[in-house]
PDB file of C-alpha atoms in Angstrom:
ATOM      1  CA  UNK A 253     -46.326 -88.522 -53.065  1.00 44.00           C
ATOM      2  CA  UNK A 254     -43.400 -90.976 -53.280  1.00 48.00           C
ATOM      3  CA  UNK A 255     -40.974 -88.094 -53.861  1.00 47.00           C
ATOM      4  CA  UNK A 256     -42.306 -86.264 -50.813  1.00 39.00           C
ATOM      5  CA  UNK A 257     -41.994 -89.410 -48.686  1.00 43.00           C
ATOM      6  CA  UNK A 258     -38.421 -90.005 -49.848  1.00 46.00           C
ATOM      7  CA  UNK A 259     -37.530 -86.370 -49.198  1.00 43.00           C
ATOM      8  CA  UNK A 260     -38.818 -86.631 -45.618  1.00 40.00           C
ATOM      9  CA  UNK A 261     -36.855 -89.855 -45.046  1.00 43.00           C
ATOM     10  CA  UNK A 262     -33.656 -88.325 -46.415  1.00 43.00           C
ATOM     11  CA  UNK A 263     -34.099 -85.195 -44.260  1.00 43.00           C
ATOM     12  CA  UNK A 264     -34.633 -87.313 -41.154  1.00 45.00           C
ATOM     13  CA  UNK A 265     -31.612 -89.387 -42.048  1.00 49.00           C
ATOM     14  CA  UNK A 266     -29.394 -86.311 -42.272  1.00 42.00           C
ATOM     15  CA  UNK A 267     -30.793 -85.023 -38.984  1.00 46.00           C
ATOM     16  CA  UNK A 268     -30.059 -88.252 -37.127  1.00 47.00           C
ATOM     17  CA  UNK A 269     -26.630 -88.469 -38.741  1.00 46.00           C
ATOM     18  CA  UNK A 270     -25.802 -84.936 -37.606  1.00 45.00           C
ATOM     19  CA  UNK A 271     -26.997 -85.810 -34.131  1.00 44.00           C
ATOM     20  CA  UNK A 272     -24.766 -88.862 -33.995  1.00 44.00           C
ATOM     21  CA  UNK A 273     -21.686 -86.856 -34.992  1.00 44.00           C
ATOM     22  CA  UNK A 274     -22.092 -84.129 -32.338  1.00 51.00           C
ATOM     23  CA  UNK A 275     -22.025 -84.298 -28.589  1.00 56.00           C
ATOM     24  CA  UNK A 276     -25.502 -84.525 -27.093  1.00 64.00           C
ATOM     25  CA  UNK A 277     -26.431 -80.943 -26.248  1.00 63.00           C
ATOM     26  CA  UNK A 278     -28.880 -81.249 -23.375  1.00 66.00           C
ATOM     27  CA  UNK A 279     -30.328 -84.521 -24.690  1.00 83.00           C
ATOM     28  CA  UNK A 280     -31.073 -86.056 -21.335  1.00 87.00           C
ATOM     29  CA  UNK A 281     -33.655 -88.659 -20.538  1.00 90.00           C
ATOM     30  CA  UNK A 282     -36.421 -88.133 -18.021  1.00 91.00           C
ATOM     31  CA  UNK A 283     -38.752 -85.254 -17.279  1.00 93.00           C
ATOM     32  CA  UNK A 284     -38.708 -81.806 -18.896  1.00 94.00           C
ATOM     33  CA  UNK A 285     -40.872 -78.746 -18.180  1.00 95.00           C
ATOM     34  CA  UNK A 286     -41.390 -76.280 -21.034  1.00 95.00           C
ATOM     35  CA  UNK A 287     -42.673 -72.692 -21.064  1.00 97.00           C
ATOM     36  CA  UNK A 288     -43.566 -71.226 -24.456  1.00 97.00           C
ATOM     37  CA  UNK A 289     -45.110 -68.209 -26.164  1.00 97.00           C
ATOM     38  CA  UNK A 290     -46.508 -68.224 -29.682  1.00 97.00           C
ATOM     39  CA  UNK A 291     -48.370 -66.140 -32.214  1.00 96.00           C
ATOM     40  CA  UNK A 292     -49.441 -66.146 -35.829  1.00 96.00           C
ATOM     41  CA  UNK A 293     -52.405 -66.599 -38.153  1.00 94.00           C
ATOM     42  CA  UNK A 294     -55.564 -68.215 -36.769  1.00 93.00           C
ATOM     43  CA  UNK A 295     -59.321 -68.313 -37.117  1.00 88.00           C
ATOM     44  CA  UNK A 296     -62.495 -70.278 -37.691  1.00 85.00           C
ATOM     45  CA  UNK A 297     -62.926 -72.093 -40.998  1.00 81.00           C
ATOM     46  CA  UNK A 298     -66.657 -71.590 -41.462  1.00 77.00           C
ATOM     47  CA  UNK A 299     -69.170 -73.623 -43.444  1.00 73.00           C
ATOM     48  CA  UNK A 300     -71.803 -71.035 -44.392  1.00 65.00           C
ATOM     49  CA  UNK A 301     -74.469 -70.322 -46.987  1.00 60.00           C
ATOM     50  CA  UNK A 302     -72.047 -68.415 -49.194  1.00 59.00           C
ATOM     51  CA  UNK A 303     -68.911 -69.180 -51.150  1.00 54.00           C
ATOM     52  CA  UNK A 304     -66.916 -66.255 -49.760  1.00 56.00           C
ATOM     53  CA  UNK A 305     -63.792 -67.422 -47.913  1.00 58.00           C
ATOM     54  CA  UNK A 306     -63.244 -66.896 -44.231  1.00 66.00           C
ATOM     55  CA  UNK A 307     -60.985 -63.992 -43.278  1.00 76.00           C
ATOM     56  CA  UNK A 308     -58.309 -65.515 -41.067  1.00 83.00           C
ATOM     57  CA  UNK A 309     -57.170 -63.274 -38.238  1.00 89.00           C
ATOM     58  CA  UNK A 310     -54.498 -63.648 -35.583  1.00 92.00           C
ATOM     59  CA  UNK A 311     -53.852 -65.933 -32.648  1.00 94.00           C
ATOM     60  CA  UNK A 312     -51.728 -65.669 -29.504  1.00 95.00           C
ATOM     61  CA  UNK A 313     -50.912 -68.291 -26.910  1.00 96.00           C
ATOM     62  CA  UNK A 314     -48.859 -69.314 -23.889  1.00 97.00           C
ATOM     63  CA  UNK A 315     -47.932 -72.928 -23.179  1.00 97.00           C
ATOM     64  CA  UNK A 316     -46.915 -74.965 -20.164  1.00 97.00           C
ATOM     65  CA  UNK A 317     -45.799 -78.438 -21.199  1.00 96.00           C
ATOM     66  CA  UNK A 318     -44.430 -81.601 -19.639  1.00 96.00           C
ATOM     67  CA  UNK A 319     -42.364 -84.088 -21.636  1.00 96.00           C
ATOM     68  CA  UNK A 320     -40.847 -87.395 -20.625  1.00 95.00           C
ATOM     69  CA  UNK A 321     -38.034 -88.686 -22.838  1.00 94.00           C
ATOM     70  CA  UNK A 322     -37.500 -92.444 -22.772  1.00 94.00           C
ATOM     71  CA  UNK A 323     -34.296 -92.041 -24.791  1.00 93.00           C
ATOM     72  CA  UNK A 324     -32.168 -89.037 -25.727  1.00 91.00           C
ATOM     73  CA  UNK A 325     -34.238 -88.603 -28.891  1.00 93.00           C
ATOM     74  CA  UNK A 326     -37.783 -89.824 -28.221  1.00 95.00           C
ATOM     75  CA  UNK A 327     -40.494 -89.052 -25.664  1.00 95.00           C
ATOM     76  CA  UNK A 328     -44.099 -88.026 -25.035  1.00 97.00           C
ATOM     77  CA  UNK A 329     -45.447 -84.515 -24.439  1.00 97.00           C
ATOM     78  CA  UNK A 330     -48.572 -83.148 -22.767  1.00 97.00           C
ATOM     79  CA  UNK A 331     -49.460 -79.989 -20.850  1.00 96.00           C
ATOM     80  CA  UNK A 332     -51.914 -77.118 -20.625  1.00 97.00           C
ATOM     81  CA  UNK A 333     -51.960 -74.443 -23.346  1.00 97.00           C
ATOM     82  CA  UNK A 334     -53.959 -71.215 -23.592  1.00 96.00           C
ATOM     83  CA  UNK A 335     -54.947 -69.678 -26.944  1.00 95.00           C
ATOM     84  CA  UNK A 336     -56.813 -66.508 -27.928  1.00 95.00           C
ATOM     85  CA  UNK A 337     -57.928 -65.911 -31.517  1.00 93.00           C
ATOM     86  CA  UNK A 338     -59.808 -63.298 -33.548  1.00 91.00           C
ATOM     87  CA  UNK A 339     -61.093 -63.745 -37.101  1.00 88.00           C
ATOM     88  CA  UNK A 340     -64.124 -63.034 -39.270  1.00 83.00           C
ATOM     89  CA  UNK A 341     -65.918 -63.222 -42.585  1.00 80.00           C
ATOM     90  CA  UNK A 342     -67.185 -60.605 -45.045  1.00 78.00           C
ATOM     91  CA  UNK A 343     -69.565 -60.568 -48.039  1.00 77.00           C
ATOM     92  CA  UNK A 344     -70.518 -57.830 -50.505  1.00 79.00           C
ATOM     93  CA  UNK A 345     -73.741 -57.254 -52.465  1.00 78.00           C
ATOM     94  CA  UNK A 346     -75.738 -60.083 -50.909  1.00 74.00           C
ATOM     95  CA  UNK A 347     -79.174 -60.688 -52.434  1.00 72.00           C
ATOM     96  CA  UNK A 348     -82.089 -62.547 -50.866  1.00 68.00           C
ATOM     97  CA  UNK A 349     -85.616 -63.102 -52.167  1.00 65.00           C
ATOM     98  CA  UNK A 350     -88.048 -62.578 -49.300  1.00 63.00           C
ATOM     99  CA  UNK A 351     -91.740 -62.152 -48.559  1.00 61.00           C
ATOM    100  CA  UNK A 352     -93.867 -60.228 -46.093  1.00 59.00           C
ATOM    101  CA  UNK A 353     -97.160 -58.300 -45.950  1.00 58.00           C
ATOM    102  CA  UNK A 354     -97.126 -55.822 -48.842  1.00 57.00           C
ATOM    103  CA  UNK A 355     -97.899 -52.877 -46.565  1.00 56.00           C
ATOM    104  CA  UNK A 356     -94.682 -53.519 -44.645  1.00 54.00           C
ATOM    105  CA  UNK A 357     -92.535 -52.667 -47.681  1.00 53.00           C
ATOM    106  CA  UNK A 358     -94.665 -49.662 -48.580  1.00 55.00           C
ATOM    107  CA  UNK A 359     -96.807 -51.262 -51.279  1.00 53.00           C
ATOM    108  CA  UNK A 360    -100.491 -50.292 -51.378  1.00 55.00           C
ATOM    109  CA  UNK A 361    -101.832 -53.830 -51.503  1.00 56.00           C
ATOM    110  CA  UNK A 362    -103.398 -56.217 -49.026  1.00 56.00           C
ATOM    111  CA  UNK A 363    -101.422 -59.319 -49.949  1.00 55.00           C
ATOM    112  CA  UNK A 364     -98.122 -61.082 -49.401  1.00 54.00           C
ATOM    113  CA  UNK A 365     -95.382 -59.271 -51.297  1.00 59.00           C
ATOM    114  CA  UNK A 366     -92.383 -60.924 -52.874  1.00 66.00           C
ATOM    115  CA  UNK A 367     -89.302 -58.736 -52.967  1.00 68.00           C
ATOM    116  CA  UNK A 368     -85.521 -58.816 -53.189  1.00 72.00           C
ATOM    117  CA  UNK A 369     -83.332 -57.428 -50.435  1.00 73.00           C
ATOM    118  CA  UNK A 370     -79.885 -56.237 -51.544  1.00 76.00           C
ATOM    119  CA  UNK A 371     -77.392 -55.706 -48.726  1.00 77.00           C
ATOM    120  CA  UNK A 372     -74.160 -53.936 -49.822  1.00 82.00           C
ATOM    121  CA  UNK A 373     -72.044 -55.586 -47.118  1.00 81.00           C
ATOM    122  CA  UNK A 374     -72.417 -58.153 -44.366  1.00 79.00           C
ATOM    123  CA  UNK A 375     -69.662 -59.156 -41.957  1.00 81.00           C
ATOM    124  CA  UNK A 376     -69.237 -61.128 -38.765  1.00 82.00           C
ATOM    125  CA  UNK A 377     -66.192 -61.008 -36.501  1.00 87.00           C
ATOM    126  CA  UNK A 378     -65.365 -63.708 -33.975  1.00 88.00           C
ATOM    127  CA  UNK A 379     -63.251 -63.733 -30.827  1.00 91.00           C
ATOM    128  CA  UNK A 380     -62.554 -66.733 -28.624  1.00 92.00           C
ATOM    129  CA  UNK A 381     -60.182 -68.183 -26.095  1.00 93.00           C
ATOM    130  CA  UNK A 382     -59.374 -71.842 -25.562  1.00 92.00           C
ATOM    131  CA  UNK A 383     -57.656 -74.185 -23.160  1.00 95.00           C
ATOM    132  CA  UNK A 384     -55.740 -76.913 -24.970  1.00 96.00           C
ATOM    133  CA  UNK A 385     -54.397 -80.285 -23.858  1.00 97.00           C
ATOM    134  CA  UNK A 386     -51.749 -81.751 -26.199  1.00 97.00           C
ATOM    135  CA  UNK A 387     -50.882 -85.443 -26.557  1.00 97.00           C
ATOM    136  CA  UNK A 388     -47.847 -85.642 -28.817  1.00 97.00           C
ATOM    137  CA  UNK A 389     -44.874 -87.764 -29.760  1.00 97.00           C
ATOM    138  CA  UNK A 390     -41.693 -85.760 -29.135  1.00 96.00           C
ATOM    139  CA  UNK A 391     -38.585 -86.184 -31.296  1.00 96.00           C
ATOM    140  CA  UNK A 392     -35.362 -84.185 -30.954  1.00 93.00           C
ATOM    141  CA  UNK A 393     -31.736 -83.924 -31.919  1.00 90.00           C
ATOM    142  CA  UNK A 394     -28.953 -81.542 -31.054  1.00 88.00           C
ATOM    143  CA  UNK A 395     -30.291 -78.772 -33.285  1.00 91.00           C
ATOM    144  CA  UNK A 396     -33.842 -79.800 -34.193  1.00 93.00           C
ATOM    145  CA  UNK A 397     -37.067 -80.954 -32.624  1.00 96.00           C
ATOM    146  CA  UNK A 398     -40.496 -82.191 -33.760  1.00 96.00           C
ATOM    147  CA  UNK A 399     -43.737 -82.711 -31.823  1.00 97.00           C
ATOM    148  CA  UNK A 400     -46.481 -84.620 -33.616  1.00 96.00           C
ATOM    149  CA  UNK A 401     -49.922 -85.660 -32.343  1.00 96.00           C
ATOM    150  CA  UNK A 402     -53.273 -84.152 -31.363  1.00 97.00           C
ATOM    151  CA  UNK A 403     -54.590 -81.318 -29.219  1.00 97.00           C
ATOM    152  CA  UNK A 404     -57.958 -81.129 -27.497  1.00 96.00           C
ATOM    153  CA  UNK A 405     -59.168 -77.509 -27.595  1.00 94.00           C
ATOM    154  CA  UNK A 406     -61.827 -76.644 -25.000  1.00 92.00           C
ATOM    155  CA  UNK A 407     -63.292 -73.128 -25.375  1.00 90.00           C
ATOM    156  CA  UNK A 408     -63.837 -70.809 -22.460  1.00 91.00           C
ATOM    157  CA  UNK A 409     -65.724 -68.187 -24.448  1.00 90.00           C
ATOM    158  CA  UNK A 410     -66.698 -67.560 -28.073  1.00 89.00           C
ATOM    159  CA  UNK A 411     -68.421 -64.359 -29.216  1.00 88.00           C
ATOM    160  CA  UNK A 412     -69.562 -62.855 -32.507  1.00 84.00           C
ATOM    161  CA  UNK A 413     -70.240 -59.305 -33.671  1.00 83.00           C
ATOM    162  CA  UNK A 414     -72.122 -58.715 -36.932  1.00 79.00           C
ATOM    163  CA  UNK A 415     -72.522 -55.615 -39.094  1.00 80.00           C
ATOM    164  CA  UNK A 416     -75.080 -55.295 -41.887  1.00 77.00           C
ATOM    165  CA  UNK A 417     -75.248 -52.214 -44.121  1.00 79.00           C
ATOM    166  CA  UNK A 418     -78.564 -50.473 -44.838  1.00 79.00           C
ATOM    167  CA  UNK A 419     -80.496 -52.643 -47.282  1.00 76.00           C
ATOM    168  CA  UNK A 420     -82.455 -51.629 -50.381  1.00 75.00           C
ATOM    169  CA  UNK A 421     -85.515 -53.674 -51.302  1.00 73.00           C
ATOM    170  CA  UNK A 422     -86.979 -54.247 -54.770  1.00 72.00           C
ATOM    171  CA  UNK A 423     -90.672 -55.146 -54.916  1.00 68.00           C
ATOM    172  CA  UNK A 424     -91.530 -57.844 -57.475  1.00 65.00           C
ATOM    173  CA  UNK A 425     -94.101 -56.299 -59.785  1.00 61.00           C
ATOM    174  CA  UNK A 426     -95.593 -52.839 -60.157  1.00 57.00           C
ATOM    175  CA  UNK A 427     -96.936 -51.112 -57.075  1.00 56.00           C
ATOM    176  CA  UNK A 428     -97.679 -47.759 -55.480  1.00 54.00           C
ATOM    177  CA  UNK A 429     -96.915 -46.576 -51.986  1.00 54.00           C
ATOM    178  CA  UNK A 430     -99.691 -46.231 -49.470  1.00 52.00           C
ATOM    179  CA  UNK A 431     -99.951 -42.462 -49.958  1.00 52.00           C
ATOM    180  CA  UNK A 432     -99.506 -42.805 -53.763  1.00 51.00           C
ATOM    181  CA  UNK A 433     -96.414 -40.588 -53.723  1.00 48.00           C
ATOM    182  CA  UNK A 434     -94.298 -43.205 -55.506  1.00 50.00           C
ATOM    183  CA  UNK A 435     -95.113 -45.746 -58.206  1.00 54.00           C
ATOM    184  CA  UNK A 436     -92.571 -48.477 -58.896  1.00 56.00           C
ATOM    185  CA  UNK A 437     -92.105 -51.135 -61.537  1.00 56.00           C
ATOM    186  CA  UNK A 438     -89.940 -53.488 -59.513  1.00 56.00           C
ATOM    187  CA  UNK A 439     -86.708 -52.475 -61.238  1.00 58.00           C
ATOM    188  CA  UNK A 440     -85.710 -49.713 -58.810  1.00 59.00           C
ATOM    189  CA  UNK A 441     -85.545 -49.742 -54.990  1.00 63.00           C
ATOM    190  CA  UNK A 442     -88.636 -48.498 -53.194  1.00 62.00           C
ATOM    191  CA  UNK A 443     -88.120 -45.384 -51.072  1.00 59.00           C
ATOM    192  CA  UNK A 444     -88.880 -47.083 -47.751  1.00 59.00           C
ATOM    193  CA  UNK A 445     -85.925 -48.818 -46.146  1.00 58.00           C
ATOM    194  CA  UNK A 446     -87.327 -51.159 -43.514  1.00 57.00           C
ATOM    195  CA  UNK A 447     -83.942 -52.842 -43.091  1.00 66.00           C
ATOM    196  CA  UNK A 448     -81.633 -50.351 -41.451  1.00 70.00           C
ATOM    197  CA  UNK A 449     -77.938 -50.805 -40.782  1.00 75.00           C
ATOM    198  CA  UNK A 450     -77.271 -53.179 -37.899  1.00 73.00           C
ATOM    199  CA  UNK A 451     -74.313 -53.525 -35.558  1.00 79.00           C
ATOM    200  CA  UNK A 452     -74.859 -56.048 -32.787  1.00 77.00           C
ATOM    201  CA  UNK A 453     -73.368 -59.120 -31.176  1.00 79.00           C
ATOM    202  CA  UNK A 454     -74.241 -62.475 -29.678  1.00 79.00           C
ATOM    203  CA  UNK A 455     -72.602 -65.225 -27.668  1.00 83.00           C
ATOM    204  CA  UNK A 456     -71.739 -68.530 -29.342  1.00 83.00           C
ATOM    205  CA  UNK A 457     -70.424 -70.215 -26.211  1.00 86.00           C
ATOM    206  CA  UNK A 458     -69.724 -69.201 -22.629  1.00 87.00           C
ATOM    207  CA  UNK A 459     -68.661 -71.823 -20.102  1.00 84.00           C
ATOM    208  CA  UNK A 460     -70.494 -69.868 -17.369  1.00 82.00           C
ATOM    209  CA  UNK A 461     -73.821 -70.091 -19.218  1.00 80.00           C
ATOM    210  CA  UNK A 462     -76.169 -73.066 -19.517  1.00 78.00           C
ATOM    211  CA  UNK A 463     -77.836 -72.227 -22.852  1.00 78.00           C
ATOM    212  CA  UNK A 464     -75.214 -72.050 -25.605  1.00 79.00           C
ATOM    213  CA  UNK A 465     -75.386 -72.343 -29.382  1.00 78.00           C
ATOM    214  CA  UNK A 466     -72.937 -75.247 -29.259  1.00 80.00           C
ATOM    215  CA  UNK A 467     -70.924 -77.440 -26.931  1.00 79.00           C
ATOM    216  CA  UNK A 468     -67.626 -77.400 -28.763  1.00 82.00           C
ATOM    217  CA  UNK A 469     -64.626 -79.648 -28.311  1.00 89.00           C
ATOM    218  CA  UNK A 470     -62.105 -79.403 -31.125  1.00 92.00           C
ATOM    219  CA  UNK A 471     -59.810 -82.343 -31.832  1.00 95.00           C
ATOM    220  CA  UNK A 472     -56.860 -80.920 -33.759  1.00 95.00           C
ATOM    221  CA  UNK A 473     -54.028 -82.537 -35.656  1.00 96.00           C
ATOM    222  CA  UNK A 474     -50.976 -80.752 -34.244  1.00 97.00           C
ATOM    223  CA  UNK A 475     -47.481 -80.451 -35.686  1.00 96.00           C
ATOM    224  CA  UNK A 476     -44.588 -78.396 -34.327  1.00 97.00           C
ATOM    225  CA  UNK A 477     -40.988 -78.385 -35.547  1.00 96.00           C
ATOM    226  CA  UNK A 478     -37.969 -76.133 -35.499  1.00 96.00           C
ATOM    227  CA  UNK A 479     -34.472 -75.309 -34.303  1.00 96.00           C
ATOM    228  CA  UNK A 480     -33.232 -76.364 -30.880  1.00 94.00           C
ATOM    229  CA  UNK A 481     -30.164 -75.360 -28.896  1.00 90.00           C
ATOM    230  CA  UNK A 482     -29.376 -77.163 -25.642  1.00 85.00           C
ATOM    231  CA  UNK A 483     -26.693 -77.225 -22.982  1.00 83.00           C
ATOM    232  CA  UNK A 484     -25.107 -80.000 -20.915  1.00 79.00           C
ATOM    233  CA  UNK A 485     -27.339 -79.165 -17.936  1.00 79.00           C
ATOM    234  CA  UNK A 486     -30.340 -80.534 -19.814  1.00 79.00           C
ATOM    235  CA  UNK A 487     -32.043 -77.161 -20.503  1.00 88.00           C
ATOM    236  CA  UNK A 488     -32.704 -75.878 -24.021  1.00 91.00           C
ATOM    237  CA  UNK A 489     -34.085 -73.029 -26.121  1.00 93.00           C
ATOM    238  CA  UNK A 490     -36.158 -73.722 -29.228  1.00 95.00           C
ATOM    239  CA  UNK A 491     -37.721 -71.659 -32.003  1.00 96.00           C
ATOM    240  CA  UNK A 492     -40.163 -73.358 -34.314  1.00 96.00           C
ATOM    241  CA  UNK A 493     -43.344 -73.275 -36.340  1.00 97.00           C
ATOM    242  CA  UNK A 494     -46.638 -74.881 -35.363  1.00 97.00           C
ATOM    243  CA  UNK A 495     -49.737 -75.875 -37.323  1.00 96.00           C
ATOM    244  CA  UNK A 496     -52.996 -76.980 -35.656  1.00 96.00           C
ATOM    245  CA  UNK A 497     -55.975 -78.047 -37.767  1.00 95.00           C
ATOM    246  CA  UNK A 498     -59.301 -79.250 -36.336  1.00 93.00           C
ATOM    247  CA  UNK A 499     -60.318 -82.699 -37.515  1.00 92.00           C
ATOM    248  CA  UNK A 500     -63.968 -82.228 -36.551  1.00 89.00           C
ATOM    249  CA  UNK A 501     -66.651 -79.642 -37.370  1.00 85.00           C
ATOM    250  CA  UNK A 502     -68.787 -78.006 -34.684  1.00 82.00           C
ATOM    251  CA  UNK A 503     -72.431 -77.398 -35.636  1.00 78.00           C
ATOM    252  CA  UNK A 504     -74.506 -74.584 -34.124  1.00 74.00           C
ATOM    253  CA  UNK A 505     -77.879 -75.122 -32.528  1.00 70.00           C
ATOM    254  CA  UNK A 506     -79.455 -72.072 -34.164  1.00 56.00           C
ATOM    255  CA  UNK A 507     -82.869 -72.688 -32.663  1.00 48.00           C
ATOM    256  CA  UNK A 508     -81.474 -71.397 -29.381  1.00 41.00           C
ATOM    257  CA  UNK A 509     -80.752 -67.991 -30.917  1.00 43.00           C
ATOM    258  CA  UNK A 510     -84.194 -66.293 -30.994  1.00 37.00           C
ATOM    259  CA  UNK A 511     -82.930 -62.816 -31.852  1.00 37.00           C
ATOM    260  CA  UNK A 512     -81.748 -64.139 -35.219  1.00 35.00           C
ATOM    261  CA  UNK A 513     -84.247 -66.914 -35.798  1.00 29.00           C
ATOM    262  CA  UNK A 514     -87.648 -65.276 -35.217  1.00 31.00           C
ATOM    263  CA  UNK A 515     -89.153 -62.870 -37.743  1.00 31.00           C
ATOM    264  CA  UNK A 516     -91.778 -60.427 -36.538  1.00 32.00           C
ATOM    265  CA  UNK A 517     -93.144 -59.875 -40.039  1.00 36.00           C
ATOM    266  CA  UNK A 518     -93.679 -62.250 -42.927  1.00 36.00           C
ATOM    267  CA  UNK A 519     -91.872 -65.487 -43.507  1.00 36.00           C
ATOM    268  CA  UNK A 520     -88.164 -66.031 -42.837  1.00 37.00           C
ATOM    269  CA  UNK A 521     -85.999 -66.786 -45.813  1.00 39.00           C
ATOM    270  CA  UNK A 522     -83.477 -69.607 -45.535  1.00 40.00           C
ATOM    271  CA  UNK A 523     -80.599 -67.275 -44.715  1.00 44.00           C
ATOM    272  CA  UNK A 524     -82.022 -63.860 -43.813  1.00 48.00           C
ATOM    273  CA  UNK A 525     -84.583 -62.710 -41.295  1.00 48.00           C
ATOM    274  CA  UNK A 526     -86.256 -59.390 -40.611  1.00 45.00           C
ATOM    275  CA  UNK A 527     -86.898 -58.532 -36.993  1.00 42.00           C
ATOM    276  CA  UNK A 528     -88.150 -55.176 -35.721  1.00 37.00           C
ATOM    277  CA  UNK A 529     -87.323 -53.454 -38.981  1.00 40.00           C
ATOM    278  CA  UNK A 530     -83.715 -54.706 -39.158  1.00 42.00           C
ATOM    279  CA  UNK A 531     -82.243 -57.277 -41.497  1.00 48.00           C
ATOM    280  CA  UNK A 532     -80.319 -59.933 -39.580  1.00 49.00           C
ATOM    281  CA  UNK A 533     -78.462 -62.952 -40.802  1.00 53.00           C
ATOM    282  CA  UNK A 534     -77.600 -66.356 -39.443  1.00 57.00           C
ATOM    283  CA  UNK A 535     -74.421 -67.176 -41.310  1.00 60.00           C
ATOM    284  CA  UNK A 536     -72.871 -70.192 -39.613  1.00 66.00           C
ATOM    285  CA  UNK A 537     -73.753 -73.814 -40.315  1.00 68.00           C
ATOM    286  CA  UNK A 538     -70.644 -75.230 -38.692  1.00 75.00           C
ATOM    287  CA  UNK A 539     -67.011 -74.309 -38.181  1.00 81.00           C
ATOM    288  CA  UNK A 540     -63.607 -75.697 -37.314  1.00 85.00           C
ATOM    289  CA  UNK A 541     -60.456 -74.190 -35.836  1.00 89.00           C
ATOM    290  CA  UNK A 542     -57.149 -73.398 -37.546  1.00 92.00           C
ATOM    291  CA  UNK A 543     -54.018 -72.051 -35.879  1.00 94.00           C
ATOM    292  CA  UNK A 544     -50.426 -71.616 -37.112  1.00 95.00           C
ATOM    293  CA  UNK A 545     -47.405 -69.421 -36.415  1.00 96.00           C
ATOM    294  CA  UNK A 546     -44.070 -69.155 -34.597  1.00 97.00           C
ATOM    295  CA  UNK A 547     -43.273 -70.419 -31.114  1.00 97.00           C
ATOM    296  CA  UNK A 548     -40.431 -69.648 -28.706  1.00 97.00           C
ATOM    297  CA  UNK A 549     -39.896 -72.132 -25.877  1.00 97.00           C
ATOM    298  CA  UNK A 550     -37.527 -72.680 -22.953  1.00 96.00           C
ATOM    299  CA  UNK A 551     -37.356 -76.184 -21.531  1.00 94.00           C
ATOM    300  CA  UNK A 552     -35.992 -77.200 -18.142  1.00 90.00           C
ATOM    301  CA  UNK A 553     -34.469 -80.637 -17.763  1.00 87.00           C
ATOM    302  CA  UNK A 554     -35.357 -82.015 -14.311  1.00 83.00           C
ATOM    303  CA  UNK A 555     -32.630 -84.648 -14.505  1.00 71.00           C
ATOM    304  CA  UNK A 556     -29.329 -82.788 -14.062  1.00 57.00           C
TER     305      UNK A 556
END
C-alpha cells in the first residue's frame, strides 16, 4: 500500500512539474461546458442465490457537464449524464428439491411428493437507462486531467428477460404413473415434463409506474482520468478512461412480483416456483451498478 501511495505521489509530482514547464494550454479559470460520449463494459453486480458470476455487458452514454475552475488546475464539476446498459447472468444444471401433489408429477399416489427439478440452463438479461448527476473534484494540467467524486444514478427504466430450459424432474422414491405405463425408482427422470421451457420478461422499475420492485438510487464512486489537449482560447479535447462503482446495494421487493412469487401447485421452494406448469425463478436478492470504459470530451471555456 505504501508503494502504491508513493507511486501516485511521484506521478502527480511529475505531472505538476511538466505543467509548470509548459505554457498553459487552455488552462483558464472560470466556467467550462463539456460535451462527451463514452462506452465500455457495464452491468449489474447481482447478489443472488447462486455462486455463478454476473455476465457484464456493455454501456453507452452521453454527458453534458459544467465545471468551474477556481485556479488554472483545480475546480468542481457537475452536470447531467445519460447512460444505457445491458448485462445478464447465466447458470447451468441448476437443481432444486421441491414438493407438490404427487399426481401433478405423474405419480399414482394421493400424497405430497418430494422431487428434484434439474434445469439445464437458466439465464436472465437486464437492460436499463439512467440519468446521472456527478459531483466531482476536477484537476487538470496541460496534457492530463482527473475528475474524482461521486455520481447519483437515477434510473428511468429497468427491465429483465428470463429464459429457462425444459426441466426434468426426479421423483424421490419408487412410483408408477397414473395409467401404470411407467414405473420409476427415483433415479431416472419421469416421462411427464410439467416444467416446460420459458421465455418471458418483467419490469424491475419504470418511472411511469407506481408499483415497482424497487425504488433505486445508486450512489457511485466515480473516477475519470486521461489525456488532455487545450488551446489558448480556453477550449480543449480530452480522451480518458472512467470507472463508476455503486457504493450501495438495491434490494428488490419481490412480494410485488406475483407472476414469480405465487405457485399454483404445491409449496414454493426458496428459489424456484412452479406456476401454470412452468418453472420460474426469482434470482435477484439485490444488485449494484458498475460502469467503465473510454470517454471522448470537448470542453468550451466561457472565459475567453
